[in-house]
PDB file of C-alpha atoms in Angstrom:
ATOM      1  CA  MET A   1      41.186  38.378 130.663  1.00  0.00           C
ATOM      2  CA  LYS A   2      41.498  41.986 129.644  1.00  0.00           C
ATOM      3  CA  ARG A   3      38.372  43.857 128.772  1.00  0.00           C
ATOM      4  CA  LEU A   4      38.019  45.089 125.208  1.00  0.00           C
ATOM      5  CA  ARG A   5      39.381  48.516 124.563  1.00  0.00           C
ATOM      6  CA  ILE A   6      37.529  50.970 122.352  1.00  0.00           C
ATOM      7  CA  ARG A   7      40.607  51.572 120.190  1.00  0.00           C
ATOM      8  CA  ALA A   8      40.970  47.834 119.538  1.00  0.00           C
ATOM      9  CA  ILE A   9      37.318  47.601 118.503  1.00  0.00           C
ATOM     10  CA  VAL A  10      37.663  50.537 116.093  1.00  0.00           C
ATOM     11  CA  PHE A  11      40.808  49.031 114.542  1.00  0.00           C
ATOM     12  CA  ALA A  12      39.126  45.634 114.232  1.00  0.00           C
ATOM     13  CA  LEU A  13      36.124  47.177 112.491  1.00  0.00           C
ATOM     14  CA  ALA A  14      38.429  49.015 110.087  1.00  0.00           C
ATOM     15  CA  ALA A  15      40.312  45.762 109.414  1.00  0.00           C
ATOM     16  CA  GLY A  16      37.036  44.014 108.666  1.00  0.00           C
ATOM     17  CA  PHE A  17      35.933  46.774 106.293  1.00  0.00           C
ATOM     18  CA  PHE A  18      39.202  46.834 104.358  1.00  0.00           C
ATOM     19  CA  GLY A  19      39.281  43.039 104.332  1.00  0.00           C
ATOM     20  CA  TYR A  20      35.843  43.038 102.728  1.00  0.00           C
ATOM     21  CA  VAL A  21      36.988  45.572 100.127  1.00  0.00           C
ATOM     22  CA  PHE A  22      40.055  43.417  99.402  1.00  0.00           C
ATOM     23  CA  TYR A  23      37.865  40.355  98.983  1.00  0.00           C
ATOM     24  CA  THR A  24      35.386  42.013  96.626  1.00  0.00           C
ATOM     25  CA  ARG A  25      37.894  44.027  94.578  1.00  0.00           C
ATOM     26  CA  TYR A  26      40.756  41.517  94.276  1.00  0.00           C
ATOM     27  CA  TRP A  27      40.349  38.055  95.787  1.00  0.00           C
ATOM     28  CA  ILE A  28      37.262  37.038  93.791  1.00  0.00           C
ATOM     29  CA  TRP A  29      38.836  38.186  90.505  1.00  0.00           C
ATOM     30  CA  ARG A  30      42.472  37.125  91.047  1.00  0.00           C
ATOM     31  CA  ASP A  31      42.382  34.410  88.363  1.00  0.00           C
ATOM     32  CA  CYS A  32      40.939  36.757  85.769  1.00  0.00           C
ATOM     33  CA  ILE A  33      43.479  39.466  86.658  1.00  0.00           C
ATOM     34  CA  ALA A  34      46.362  36.987  86.401  1.00  0.00           C
ATOM     35  CA  ALA A  35      45.140  35.680  83.042  1.00  0.00           C
ATOM     36  CA  SER A  36      44.915  39.147  81.540  1.00  0.00           C
ATOM     37  CA  GLN A  37      48.162  40.312  83.247  1.00  0.00           C
ATOM     38  CA  SER A  38      46.817  43.781  83.996  1.00  0.00           C
ATOM     39  CA  SER A  39      43.110  44.225  84.642  1.00  0.00           C
ATOM     40  CA  CYS A  40      39.830  42.398  84.369  1.00  0.00           C
ATOM     41  CA  LEU A  41      36.403  43.608  83.311  1.00  0.00           C
ATOM     42  CA  THR A  42      33.753  42.112  85.590  1.00  0.00           C
ATOM     43  CA  PRO A  43      30.217  41.242  84.432  1.00  0.00           C
ATOM     44  CA  ASP A  44      28.819  44.335  86.159  1.00  0.00           C
ATOM     45  CA  GLY A  45      31.208  46.587  84.211  1.00  0.00           C
ATOM     46  CA  SER A  46      33.786  47.225  86.937  1.00  0.00           C
ATOM     47  CA  ASN A  47      37.427  47.209  85.972  1.00  0.00           C
ATOM     48  CA  VAL A  48      39.556  45.534  88.672  1.00  0.00           C
ATOM     49  CA  THR A  49      43.352  45.526  88.708  1.00  0.00           C
ATOM     50  CA  ASP A  50      46.100  43.878  90.707  1.00  0.00           C
ATOM     51  CA  GLY A  51      46.549  47.195  92.542  1.00  0.00           C
ATOM     52  CA  ALA A  52      43.593  46.204  94.697  1.00  0.00           C
ATOM     53  CA  MET A  53      46.001  44.029  96.690  1.00  0.00           C
ATOM     54  CA  VAL A  54      46.795  47.211  98.610  1.00  0.00           C
ATOM     55  CA  TRP A  55      43.454  46.877 100.419  1.00  0.00           C
ATOM     56  CA  GLY A  56      44.672  43.590 101.887  1.00  0.00           C
ATOM     57  CA  VAL A  57      47.829  45.234 103.200  1.00  0.00           C
ATOM     58  CA  ILE A  58      45.768  47.983 104.818  1.00  0.00           C
ATOM     59  CA  ALA A  59      43.470  45.360 106.379  1.00  0.00           C
ATOM     60  CA  LEU A  60      46.473  43.500 107.816  1.00  0.00           C
ATOM     61  CA  GLY A  61      47.841  46.746 109.222  1.00  0.00           C
ATOM     62  CA  PHE A  62      44.589  47.510 111.015  1.00  0.00           C
ATOM     63  CA  ALA A  63      44.341  43.922 112.280  1.00  0.00           C
ATOM     64  CA  ALA A  64      47.858  44.174 113.710  1.00  0.00           C
ATOM     65  CA  SER A  65      46.971  47.535 115.261  1.00  0.00           C
ATOM     66  CA  ALA A  66      43.884  46.007 116.871  1.00  0.00           C
ATOM     67  CA  LEU A  67      45.950  43.213 118.394  1.00  0.00           C
ATOM     68  CA  ILE A  68      48.560  45.633 119.681  1.00  0.00           C
ATOM     69  CA  ALA A  69      45.873  47.950 121.074  1.00  0.00           C
ATOM     70  CA  GLN A  70      44.233  45.053 122.894  1.00  0.00           C
ATOM     71  CA  PHE A  71      47.182  43.009 124.095  1.00  0.00           C
ATOM     72  CA  GLY A  72      50.112  45.439 123.953  1.00  0.00           C
ATOM     73  CA  ARG A  73      51.804  46.856 126.999  1.00  0.00           C
ATOM     74  CA  ARG A  74      50.295  49.776 128.823  1.00  0.00           C
TER      75      ARG A  74
END
């Protein structure tokens, strides 16, 4: 078993952060966004759009980077 590398930990933390942002800005409101076909006004006054899907792509990129940093060739 390889020991954890610092770079992999940093990438994993970034993936977790951007995953959380994706969840709070898009995933919870996806039905409302789809129904309105552009954006949705949340009860707290925030306006969320389907552009928040980008946060999920960034999270996946950091997750892939963490896996490569941990298990990739050296």
